[in-house]
mmCIF file of C-alpha atoms and ligand atoms in Angstrom:
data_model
loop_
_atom_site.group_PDB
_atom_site.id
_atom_site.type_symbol
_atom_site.label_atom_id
_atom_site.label_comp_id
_atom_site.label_asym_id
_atom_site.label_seq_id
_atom_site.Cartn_x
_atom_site.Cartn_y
_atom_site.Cartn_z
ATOM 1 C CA UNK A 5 83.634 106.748 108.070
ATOM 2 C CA UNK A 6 80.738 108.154 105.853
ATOM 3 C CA UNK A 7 81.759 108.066 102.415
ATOM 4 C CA UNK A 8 79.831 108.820 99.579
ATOM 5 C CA UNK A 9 80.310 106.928 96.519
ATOM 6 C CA UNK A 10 79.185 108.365 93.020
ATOM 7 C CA UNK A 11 78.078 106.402 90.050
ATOM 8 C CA UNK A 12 78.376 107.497 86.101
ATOM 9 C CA UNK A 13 76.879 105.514 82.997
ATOM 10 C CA UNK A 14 80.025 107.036 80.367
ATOM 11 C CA UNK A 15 77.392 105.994 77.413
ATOM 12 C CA UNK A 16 74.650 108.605 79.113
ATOM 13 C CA UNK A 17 75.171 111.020 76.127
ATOM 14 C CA UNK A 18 72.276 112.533 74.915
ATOM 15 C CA UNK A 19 73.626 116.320 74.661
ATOM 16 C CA UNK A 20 76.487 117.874 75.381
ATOM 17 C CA UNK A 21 76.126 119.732 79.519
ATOM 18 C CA UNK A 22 75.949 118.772 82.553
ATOM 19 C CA UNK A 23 72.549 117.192 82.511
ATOM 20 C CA UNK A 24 72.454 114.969 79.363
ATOM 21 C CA UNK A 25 76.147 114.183 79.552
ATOM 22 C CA UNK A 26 77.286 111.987 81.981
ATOM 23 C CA UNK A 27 81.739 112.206 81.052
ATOM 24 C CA UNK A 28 80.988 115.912 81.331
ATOM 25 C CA UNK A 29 79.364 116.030 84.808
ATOM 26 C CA UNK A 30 81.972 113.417 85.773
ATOM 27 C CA UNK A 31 84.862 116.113 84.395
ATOM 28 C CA UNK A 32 82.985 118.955 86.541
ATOM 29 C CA UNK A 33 82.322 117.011 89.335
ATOM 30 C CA UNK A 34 85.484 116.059 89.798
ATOM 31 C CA UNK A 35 86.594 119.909 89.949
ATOM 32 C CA UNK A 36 83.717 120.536 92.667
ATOM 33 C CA UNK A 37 85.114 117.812 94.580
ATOM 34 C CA UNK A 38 88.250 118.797 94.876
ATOM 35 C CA UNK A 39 87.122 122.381 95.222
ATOM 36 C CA UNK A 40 85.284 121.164 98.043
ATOM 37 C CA UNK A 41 88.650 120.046 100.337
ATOM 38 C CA UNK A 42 87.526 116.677 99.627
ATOM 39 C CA UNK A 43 89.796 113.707 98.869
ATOM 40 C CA UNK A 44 88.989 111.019 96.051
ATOM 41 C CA UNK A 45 90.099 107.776 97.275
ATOM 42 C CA UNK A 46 89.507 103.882 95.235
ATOM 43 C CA UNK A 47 86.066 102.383 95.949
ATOM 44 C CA UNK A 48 88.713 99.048 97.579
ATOM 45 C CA UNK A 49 90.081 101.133 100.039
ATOM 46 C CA UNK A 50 86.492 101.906 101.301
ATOM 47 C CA UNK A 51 85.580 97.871 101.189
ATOM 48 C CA UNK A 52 88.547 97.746 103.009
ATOM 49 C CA UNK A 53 87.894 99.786 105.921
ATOM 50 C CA UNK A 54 84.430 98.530 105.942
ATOM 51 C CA UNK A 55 85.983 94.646 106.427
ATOM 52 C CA UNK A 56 88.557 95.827 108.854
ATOM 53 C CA UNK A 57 90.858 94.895 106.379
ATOM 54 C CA UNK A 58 93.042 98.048 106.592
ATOM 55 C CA UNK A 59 92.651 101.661 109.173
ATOM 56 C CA UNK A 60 92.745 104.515 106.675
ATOM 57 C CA UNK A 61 92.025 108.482 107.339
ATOM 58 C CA UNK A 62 89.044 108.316 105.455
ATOM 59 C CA UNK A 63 87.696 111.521 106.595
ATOM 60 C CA UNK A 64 86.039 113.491 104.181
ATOM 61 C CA UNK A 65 86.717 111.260 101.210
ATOM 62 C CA UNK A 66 84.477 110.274 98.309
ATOM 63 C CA UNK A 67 85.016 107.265 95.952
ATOM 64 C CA UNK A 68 83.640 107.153 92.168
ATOM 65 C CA UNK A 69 82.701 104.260 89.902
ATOM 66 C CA UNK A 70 81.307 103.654 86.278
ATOM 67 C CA UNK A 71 79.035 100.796 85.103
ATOM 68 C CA UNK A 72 78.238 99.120 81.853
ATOM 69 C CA UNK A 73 81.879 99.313 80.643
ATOM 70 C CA UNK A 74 82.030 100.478 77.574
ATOM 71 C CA UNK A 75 84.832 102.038 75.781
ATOM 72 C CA UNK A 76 83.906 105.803 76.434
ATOM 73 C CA UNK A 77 85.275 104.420 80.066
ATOM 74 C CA UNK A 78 88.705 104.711 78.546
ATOM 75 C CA UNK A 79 89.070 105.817 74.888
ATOM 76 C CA UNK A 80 87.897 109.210 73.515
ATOM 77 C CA UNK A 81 85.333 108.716 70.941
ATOM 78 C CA UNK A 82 83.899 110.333 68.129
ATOM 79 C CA UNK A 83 79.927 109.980 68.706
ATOM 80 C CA UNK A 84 77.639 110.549 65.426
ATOM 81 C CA UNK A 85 75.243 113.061 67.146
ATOM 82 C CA UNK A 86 77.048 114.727 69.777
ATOM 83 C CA UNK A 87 80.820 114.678 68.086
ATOM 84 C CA UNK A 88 84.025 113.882 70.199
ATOM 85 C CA UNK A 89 83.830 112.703 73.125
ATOM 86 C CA UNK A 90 86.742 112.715 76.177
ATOM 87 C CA UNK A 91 86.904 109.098 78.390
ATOM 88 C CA UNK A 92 86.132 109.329 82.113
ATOM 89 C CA UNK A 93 90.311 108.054 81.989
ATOM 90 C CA UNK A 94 91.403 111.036 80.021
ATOM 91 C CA UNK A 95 88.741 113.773 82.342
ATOM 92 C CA UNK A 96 91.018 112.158 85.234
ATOM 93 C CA UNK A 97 94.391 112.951 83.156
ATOM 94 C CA UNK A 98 92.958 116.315 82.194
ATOM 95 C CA UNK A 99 92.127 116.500 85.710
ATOM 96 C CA UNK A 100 95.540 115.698 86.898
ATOM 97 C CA UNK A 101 97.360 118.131 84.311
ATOM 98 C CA UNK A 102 95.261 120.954 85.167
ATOM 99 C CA UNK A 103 95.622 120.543 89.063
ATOM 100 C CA UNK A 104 98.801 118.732 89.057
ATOM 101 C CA UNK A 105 99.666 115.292 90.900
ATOM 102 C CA UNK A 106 98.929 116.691 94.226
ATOM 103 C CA UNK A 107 95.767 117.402 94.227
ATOM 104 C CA UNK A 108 94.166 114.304 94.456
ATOM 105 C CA UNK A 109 97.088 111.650 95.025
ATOM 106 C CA UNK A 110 94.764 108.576 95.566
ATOM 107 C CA UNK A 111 92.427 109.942 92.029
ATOM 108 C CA UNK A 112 90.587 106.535 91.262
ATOM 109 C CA UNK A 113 87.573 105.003 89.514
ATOM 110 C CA UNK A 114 86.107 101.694 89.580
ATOM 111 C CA UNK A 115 84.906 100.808 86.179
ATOM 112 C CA UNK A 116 82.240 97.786 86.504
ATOM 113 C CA UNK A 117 82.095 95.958 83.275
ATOM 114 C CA UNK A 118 79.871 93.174 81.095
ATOM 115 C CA UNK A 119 82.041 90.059 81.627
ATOM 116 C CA UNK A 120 80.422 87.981 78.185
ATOM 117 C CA UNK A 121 81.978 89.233 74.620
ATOM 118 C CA UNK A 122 78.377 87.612 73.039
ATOM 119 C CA UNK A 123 76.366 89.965 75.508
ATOM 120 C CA UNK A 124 78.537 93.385 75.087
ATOM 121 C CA UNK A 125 78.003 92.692 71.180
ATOM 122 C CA UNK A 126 74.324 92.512 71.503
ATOM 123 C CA UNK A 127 74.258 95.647 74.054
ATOM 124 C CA UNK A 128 76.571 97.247 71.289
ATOM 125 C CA UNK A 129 74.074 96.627 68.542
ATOM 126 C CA UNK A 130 70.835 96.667 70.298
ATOM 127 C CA UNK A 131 71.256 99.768 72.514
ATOM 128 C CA UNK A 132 74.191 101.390 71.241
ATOM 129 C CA UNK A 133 75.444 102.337 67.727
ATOM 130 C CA UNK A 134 76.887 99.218 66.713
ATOM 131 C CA UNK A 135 80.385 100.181 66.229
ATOM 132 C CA UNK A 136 81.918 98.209 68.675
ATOM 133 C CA UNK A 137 82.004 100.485 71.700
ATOM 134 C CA UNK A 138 81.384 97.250 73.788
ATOM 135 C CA UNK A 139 85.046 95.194 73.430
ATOM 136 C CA UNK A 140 87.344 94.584 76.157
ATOM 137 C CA UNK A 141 90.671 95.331 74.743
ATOM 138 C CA UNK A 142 91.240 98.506 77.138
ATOM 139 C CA UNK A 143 90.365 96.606 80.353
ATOM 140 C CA UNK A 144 94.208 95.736 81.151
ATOM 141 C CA UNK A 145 95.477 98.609 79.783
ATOM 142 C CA UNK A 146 93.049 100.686 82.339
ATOM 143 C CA UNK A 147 94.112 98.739 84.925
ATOM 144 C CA UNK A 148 97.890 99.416 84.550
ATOM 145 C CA UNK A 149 97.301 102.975 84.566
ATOM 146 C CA UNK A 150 96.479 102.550 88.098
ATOM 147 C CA UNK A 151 93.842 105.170 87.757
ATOM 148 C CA UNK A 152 90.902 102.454 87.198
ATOM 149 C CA UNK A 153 90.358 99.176 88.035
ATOM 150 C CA UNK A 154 87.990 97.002 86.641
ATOM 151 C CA UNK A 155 85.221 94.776 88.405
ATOM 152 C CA UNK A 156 82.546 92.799 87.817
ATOM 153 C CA UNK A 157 78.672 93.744 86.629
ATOM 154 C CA UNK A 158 78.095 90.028 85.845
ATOM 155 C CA UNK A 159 78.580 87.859 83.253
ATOM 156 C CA UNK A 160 75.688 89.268 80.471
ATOM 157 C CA UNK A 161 73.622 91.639 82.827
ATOM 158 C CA UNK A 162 70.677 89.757 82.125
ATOM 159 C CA UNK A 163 69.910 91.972 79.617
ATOM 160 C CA UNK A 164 66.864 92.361 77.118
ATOM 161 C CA UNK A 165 69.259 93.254 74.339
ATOM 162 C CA UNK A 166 70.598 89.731 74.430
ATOM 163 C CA UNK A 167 68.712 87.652 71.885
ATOM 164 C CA UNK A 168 69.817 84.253 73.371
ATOM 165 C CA UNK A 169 68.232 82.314 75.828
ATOM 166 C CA UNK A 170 68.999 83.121 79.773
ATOM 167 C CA UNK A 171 70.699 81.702 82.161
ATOM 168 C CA UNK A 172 69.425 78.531 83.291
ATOM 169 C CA UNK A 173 65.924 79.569 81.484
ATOM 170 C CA UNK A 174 66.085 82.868 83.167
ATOM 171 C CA UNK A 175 63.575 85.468 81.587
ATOM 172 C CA UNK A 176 65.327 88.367 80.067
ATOM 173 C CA UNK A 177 65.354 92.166 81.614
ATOM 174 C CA UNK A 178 65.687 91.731 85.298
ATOM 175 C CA UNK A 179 68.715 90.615 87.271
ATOM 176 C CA UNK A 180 65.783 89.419 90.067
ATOM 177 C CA UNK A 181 65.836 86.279 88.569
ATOM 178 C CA UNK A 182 69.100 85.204 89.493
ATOM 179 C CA UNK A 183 67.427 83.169 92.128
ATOM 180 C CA UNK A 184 69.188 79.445 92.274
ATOM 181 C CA UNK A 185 73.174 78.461 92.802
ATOM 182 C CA UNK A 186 73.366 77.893 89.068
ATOM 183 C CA UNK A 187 72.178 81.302 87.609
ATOM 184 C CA UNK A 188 74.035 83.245 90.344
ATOM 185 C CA UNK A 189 77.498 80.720 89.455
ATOM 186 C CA UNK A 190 76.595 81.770 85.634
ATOM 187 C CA UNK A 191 75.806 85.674 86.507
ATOM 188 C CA UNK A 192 78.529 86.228 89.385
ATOM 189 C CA UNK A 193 81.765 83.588 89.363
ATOM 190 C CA UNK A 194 81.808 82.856 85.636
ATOM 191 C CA UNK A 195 82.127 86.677 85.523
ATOM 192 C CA UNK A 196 84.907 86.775 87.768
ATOM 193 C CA UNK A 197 86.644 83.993 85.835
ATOM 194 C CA UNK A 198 86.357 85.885 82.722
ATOM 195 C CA UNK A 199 87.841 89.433 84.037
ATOM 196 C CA UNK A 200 90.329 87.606 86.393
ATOM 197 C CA UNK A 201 92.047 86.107 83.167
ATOM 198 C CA UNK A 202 92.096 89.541 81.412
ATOM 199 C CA UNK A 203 93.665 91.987 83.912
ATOM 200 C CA UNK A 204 95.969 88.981 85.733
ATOM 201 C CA UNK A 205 97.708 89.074 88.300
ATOM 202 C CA UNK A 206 95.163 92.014 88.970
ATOM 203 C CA UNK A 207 91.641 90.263 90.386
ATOM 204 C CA UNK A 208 87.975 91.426 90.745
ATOM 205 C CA UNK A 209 86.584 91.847 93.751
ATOM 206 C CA UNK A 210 83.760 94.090 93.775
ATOM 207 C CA UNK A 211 80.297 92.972 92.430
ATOM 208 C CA UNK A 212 77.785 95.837 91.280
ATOM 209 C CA UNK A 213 74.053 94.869 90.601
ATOM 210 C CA UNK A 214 73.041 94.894 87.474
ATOM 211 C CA UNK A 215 69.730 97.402 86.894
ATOM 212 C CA UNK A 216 70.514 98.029 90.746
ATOM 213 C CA UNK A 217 68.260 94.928 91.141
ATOM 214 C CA UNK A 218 69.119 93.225 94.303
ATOM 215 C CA UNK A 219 67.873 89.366 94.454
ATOM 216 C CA UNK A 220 66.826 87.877 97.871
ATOM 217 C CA UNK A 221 69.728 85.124 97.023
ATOM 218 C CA UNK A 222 72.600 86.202 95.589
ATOM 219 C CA UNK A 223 72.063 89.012 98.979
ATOM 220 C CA UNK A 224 71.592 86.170 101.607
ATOM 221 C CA UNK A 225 72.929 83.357 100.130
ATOM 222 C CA UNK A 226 75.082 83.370 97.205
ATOM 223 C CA UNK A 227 77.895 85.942 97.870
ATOM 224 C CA UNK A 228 78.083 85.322 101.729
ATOM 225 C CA UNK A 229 78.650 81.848 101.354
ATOM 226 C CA UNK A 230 80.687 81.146 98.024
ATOM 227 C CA UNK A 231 82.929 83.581 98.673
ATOM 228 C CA UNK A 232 85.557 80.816 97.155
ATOM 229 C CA UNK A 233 83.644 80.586 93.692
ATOM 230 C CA UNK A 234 83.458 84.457 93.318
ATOM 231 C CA UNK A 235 85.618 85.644 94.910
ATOM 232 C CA UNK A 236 83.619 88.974 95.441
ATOM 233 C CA UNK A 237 84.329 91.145 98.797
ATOM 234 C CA UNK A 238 80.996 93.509 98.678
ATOM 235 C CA UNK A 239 78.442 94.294 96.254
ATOM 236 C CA UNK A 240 77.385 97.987 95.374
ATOM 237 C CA UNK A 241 73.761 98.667 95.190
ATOM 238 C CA UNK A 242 71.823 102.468 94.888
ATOM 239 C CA UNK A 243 70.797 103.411 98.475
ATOM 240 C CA UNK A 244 71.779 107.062 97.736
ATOM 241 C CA UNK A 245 73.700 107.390 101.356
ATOM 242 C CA UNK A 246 77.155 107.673 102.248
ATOM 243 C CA UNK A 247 79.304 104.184 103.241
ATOM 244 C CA UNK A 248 79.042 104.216 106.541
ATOM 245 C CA UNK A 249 80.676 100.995 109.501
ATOM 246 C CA UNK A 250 76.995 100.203 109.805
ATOM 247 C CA UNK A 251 76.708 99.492 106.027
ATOM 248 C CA UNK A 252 75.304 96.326 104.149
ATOM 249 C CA UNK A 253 78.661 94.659 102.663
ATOM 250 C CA UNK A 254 76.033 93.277 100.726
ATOM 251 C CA UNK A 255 74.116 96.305 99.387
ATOM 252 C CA UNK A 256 76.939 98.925 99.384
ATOM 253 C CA UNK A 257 74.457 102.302 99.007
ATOM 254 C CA UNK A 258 75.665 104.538 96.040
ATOM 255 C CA UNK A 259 74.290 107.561 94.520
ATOM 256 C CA UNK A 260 73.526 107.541 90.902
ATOM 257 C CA UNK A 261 74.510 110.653 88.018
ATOM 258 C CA UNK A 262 71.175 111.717 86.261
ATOM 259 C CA UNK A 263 69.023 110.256 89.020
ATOM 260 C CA UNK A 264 70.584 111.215 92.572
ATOM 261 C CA UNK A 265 71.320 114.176 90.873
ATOM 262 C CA UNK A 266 71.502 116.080 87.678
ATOM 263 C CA UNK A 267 73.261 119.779 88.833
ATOM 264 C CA UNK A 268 76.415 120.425 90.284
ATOM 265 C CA UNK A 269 74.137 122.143 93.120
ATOM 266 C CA UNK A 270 72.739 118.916 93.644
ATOM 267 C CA UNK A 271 75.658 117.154 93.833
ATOM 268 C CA UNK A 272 76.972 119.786 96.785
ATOM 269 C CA UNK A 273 73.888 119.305 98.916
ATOM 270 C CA UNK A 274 75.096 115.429 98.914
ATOM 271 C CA UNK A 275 78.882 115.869 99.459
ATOM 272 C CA UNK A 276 78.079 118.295 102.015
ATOM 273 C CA UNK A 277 75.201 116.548 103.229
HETATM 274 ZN ZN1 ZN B 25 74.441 98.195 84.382
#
């Protein structure tokens, strides 16, 4: 198994191409997979075979996620500078009506999301537009499409566009700090809690590092030995190689849109690779 998995940040939009657009390279990219004779197939199924929880053909197979969670994940939106914008959900229905069923019959994306409604409101206002891009209400409704499921990017990110005190006194901006039991509960189960109650009977599973940040003890500590309070199976991190049987369940490598790469070009030399 050597699976490369992608990353996308839907609320990269700073133009309208490939480069300064993330839901637009995620559109094209998807074509250039498939062009490629390469199967998408759901992040889980690649935990999965990883755990030697299931024995899949995974042979030339690439998996795709989103972070941050915010509604461009699933609803087209009208942006002020850069005018309507298509989901990463509706590129994979375009997808699917242009290329038919077929085509990709496992099409999937894992959609990470901000478990606290107090932090996403902040992020909202403070880095967004403030007009409520940030809510939660499309989470389930993703999920029963069976085209995305949603999983956990902790409970507030740890993020400097939170005006409230962190975590345990936790200094804003870096998810580093989550370096005691009781900021990693806060940051990590709490988040769990929160999503597991909004897409029930569905469950998270899959943990993604916030800033890509990867703390000495949530790695060693925290998520291999809570596994009951978090319920987490692996954590995805930004190690910009393929998923391979010798791969960190910890520190799942991923390759990131805008930094791995910015071309379609690009993105061949690392599918190929
Ligand atoms: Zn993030």
């Amino acid at each position: 198994m050597r699976v490369p998995v992608l990353a996308y940040h839907a609320v990269n939009i700073s133009g309208n191409d490939y480069a300064s657009n993330d839901p637009r390279a995620f559109a094209a990219d998807l074509r250039l997979i498939d062009d490629l004779g390469l199967r998408i197939v759901p992040l889980h199924w690649v935990v999965d075979q990883l755990l030697g929880r299931a024995n899949r053909d995974l042979e030339r197979c690439v998996a795709l996620t989103c972070d941050d969670g915010s509604n461009f994940d699933f609803e087209d939106i009208e942006h002020p500078t850069h005018g309507r914008q298509r989901s990463l959900h509706h590129c994979l229905t375009d997808f699917i009506a242009e290329r038919g069923k077929d085509a990709q019959p496992d099409l999937h994306l894992t959609s990470f999301v901000i478990a606290s409604p107090e932090a996403r409101a902040h992020i909202d206002r403070g880095c967004l537009a403030g007009r409520g891009w940030m809510d939660d209400a499309w989470w389930p409704a993703a999920q029963d499409t069976g085209l995305i499921a949603i999983e956990n990017h902790s409970w507030d990110h740890n993020h400097a566009a939170v005006p409230l005190p962190g975590i345990d006194g936790m200094p804003r901006g870096s998810f580093l700090s989550v370096d005691n039991r009781a900021r990693a509960r806060a940051e990590i189960a709490a988040a769990s809690d929160f999503i597991n109650a909004r897409i029930a009977p569905q469950r998270t599973t899959l943990f993604c590092y916030p800033f890509s940040h990867v703390p000495d003890y949530v790695h060693d500590e925290y998520l291999p030995r809570f596994g009951e309070e978090h319920g987490m199976l692996a954590a995805m991190g930004d190690g910009a190689e393929p998923v391979h049987p010798d791969s960190d369940r910890w520190n799942l490598p991923r390759y990131i849109c805008g930094w791995h790469w910015k071309s379609p070009e690009a993105l061949r030399q690392i599918l190929l690779g």
